Amino acid sequence: MTFPEEGLRGLRVLVAGGSRGLGEATARRFAAAGATVLTASRSAPPEDLPATFIPADLATDQGAAELGRRVIDSVGGVDVLVDRTRRGSPRSAGPSPSG
């Protein structure tokens, strides 16, 4: 990934499935570029991951909705969503801004 010279300060990034593997590496790269990073998964990431961890079971609609509420409560929303959950179909975490 290549980021602008000024970095990603001010961007809020949620990495779903960010506790290990490519999700963890993605979260680390965004954090190194200055973004505010949140990760969500069923298992906790390594303690040295520079991100806020939100435990979530994204295999259920209820889990996805709860994650959406917790993200909004924590940082007010997200600018970038990275889905590394290995799930087959996307789930809605609530209504889109357009309704």
PDB file of N, CA and C in Angstrom, residues 40-43 53-67 70 85 87 91:
ATOM      1  N   ALA A  40     -12.032  -5.396  14.527  1.00  0.00           N
ATOM      2  CA  ALA A  40     -13.163  -6.149  15.058  1.00  0.00           C
ATOM      3  C   ALA A  40     -13.038  -7.596  14.624  1.00  0.00           C
ATOM      4  N   SER A  41     -13.175  -8.489  15.587  1.00  0.00           N
ATOM      5  CA  SER A  41     -13.162  -9.926  15.305  1.00  0.00           C
ATOM      6  C   SER A  41     -13.599 -10.653  16.566  1.00  0.00           C
ATOM      7  N   ARG A  42     -13.738 -11.963  16.434  1.00  0.00           N
ATOM      8  CA  ARG A  42     -14.108 -12.759  17.607  1.00  0.00           C
ATOM      9  C   ARG A  42     -12.921 -12.969  18.529  1.00  0.00           C
ATOM     10  N   SER A  43     -11.720 -13.010  17.971  1.00  0.00           N
ATOM     11  CA  SER A  43     -10.538 -13.238  18.798  1.00  0.00           C
ATOM     12  C   SER A  43      -9.718 -11.956  18.910  1.00  0.00           C
ATOM     13  N   PHE A  53      -9.412  -2.485  19.828  1.00  0.00           N
ATOM     14  CA  PHE A  53     -10.076  -3.750  19.529  1.00  0.00           C
ATOM     15  C   PHE A  53     -11.515  -3.715  20.014  1.00  0.00           C
ATOM     16  N   ILE A  54     -12.438  -4.111  19.136  1.00  0.00           N
ATOM     17  CA  ILE A  54     -13.841  -4.255  19.488  1.00  0.00           C
ATOM     18  C   ILE A  54     -14.228  -5.708  19.212  1.00  0.00           C
ATOM     19  N   PRO A  55     -14.473  -6.487  20.273  1.00  0.00           N
ATOM     20  CA  PRO A  55     -14.878  -7.875  20.032  1.00  0.00           C
ATOM     21  C   PRO A  55     -16.228  -7.913  19.336  1.00  0.00           C
ATOM     22  N   ALA A  56     -16.325  -8.724  18.283  1.00  0.00           N
ATOM     23  CA  ALA A  56     -17.575  -8.781  17.519  1.00  0.00           C
ATOM     24  C   ALA A  56     -17.672 -10.108  16.779  1.00  0.00           C
ATOM     25  N   ASP A  57     -18.890 -10.638  16.739  1.00  0.00           N
ATOM     26  CA  ASP A  57     -19.175 -11.823  15.929  1.00  0.00           C
ATOM     27  C   ASP A  57     -19.934 -11.341  14.702  1.00  0.00           C
ATOM     28  N   LEU A  58     -19.224 -11.167  13.617  1.00  0.00           N
ATOM     29  CA  LEU A  58     -19.825 -10.620  12.399  1.00  0.00           C
ATOM     30  C   LEU A  58     -20.549 -11.670  11.571  1.00  0.00           C
ATOM     31  N   ALA A  59     -20.670 -12.876  12.100  1.00  0.00           N
ATOM     32  CA  ALA A  59     -21.422 -13.919  11.407  1.00  0.00           C
ATOM     33  C   ALA A  59     -22.921 -13.750  11.620  1.00  0.00           C
ATOM     34  N   THR A  60     -23.309 -12.823  12.495  1.00  0.00           N
ATOM     35  CA  THR A  60     -24.732 -12.609  12.760  1.00  0.00           C
ATOM     36  C   THR A  60     -25.107 -11.158  12.480  1.00  0.00           C
ATOM     37  N   ASP A  61     -26.358 -10.945  12.117  1.00  0.00           N
ATOM     38  CA  ASP A  61     -26.846  -9.576  11.919  1.00  0.00           C
ATOM     39  C   ASP A  61     -26.744  -8.781  13.215  1.00  0.00           C
ATOM     40  N   GLN A  62     -27.061  -9.413  14.339  1.00  0.00           N
ATOM     41  CA  GLN A  62     -26.990  -8.739  15.630  1.00  0.00           C
ATOM     42  C   GLN A  62     -25.551  -8.317  15.939  1.00  0.00           C
ATOM     43  N   GLY A  63     -24.589  -9.178  15.657  1.00  0.00           N
ATOM     44  CA  GLY A  63     -23.186  -8.845  15.893  1.00  0.00           C
ATOM     45  C   GLY A  63     -22.723  -7.677  15.037  1.00  0.00           C
ATOM     46  N   ALA A  64     -23.146  -7.657  13.776  1.00  0.00           N
ATOM     47  CA  ALA A  64     -22.778  -6.554  12.882  1.00  0.00           C
ATOM     48  C   ALA A  64     -23.405  -5.245  13.340  1.00  0.00           C
ATOM     49  N   ALA A  65     -24.672  -5.301  13.759  1.00  0.00           N
ATOM     50  CA  ALA A  65     -25.353  -4.091  14.230  1.00  0.00           C
ATOM     51  C   ALA A  65     -24.704  -3.558  15.500  1.00  0.00           C
ATOM     52  N   GLU A  66     -24.343  -4.446  16.406  1.00  0.00           N
ATOM     53  CA  GLU A  66     -23.682  -4.031  17.646  1.00  0.00           C
ATOM     54  C   GLU A  66     -22.328  -3.403  17.343  1.00  0.00           C
ATOM     55  N   LEU A  67     -21.583  -3.972  16.404  1.00  0.00           N
ATOM     56  CA  LEU A  67     -20.308  -3.384  16.012  1.00  0.00           C
ATOM     57  C   LEU A  67     -20.527  -1.963  15.495  1.00  0.00           C
ATOM     58  N   ARG A  70     -21.072   0.362  18.374  1.00  0.00           N
ATOM     59  CA  ARG A  70     -19.857   0.579  19.170  1.00  0.00           C
ATOM     60  C   ARG A  70     -18.841   1.446  18.438  1.00  0.00           C
ATOM     61  N   THR A  85     -12.890 -10.704   6.910  1.00  0.00           N
ATOM     62  CA  THR A  85     -13.559 -11.677   7.767  1.00  0.00           C
ATOM     63  C   THR A  85     -13.717 -13.060   7.160  1.00  0.00           C
ATOM     64  N   ARG A  87     -16.004 -14.059   5.210  1.00  0.00           N
ATOM     65  CA  ARG A  87     -17.425 -14.390   5.126  1.00  0.00           C
ATOM     66  C   ARG A  87     -17.859 -14.267   3.675  1.00  0.00           C
ATOM     67  N   ARG A  91     -22.787  -7.958   5.197  1.00  0.00           N
ATOM     68  CA  ARG A  91     -23.903  -7.680   6.097  1.00  0.00           C
ATOM     69  C   ARG A  91     -23.981  -6.175   6.300  1.00  0.00           C
TER      70      ARG A  91
END
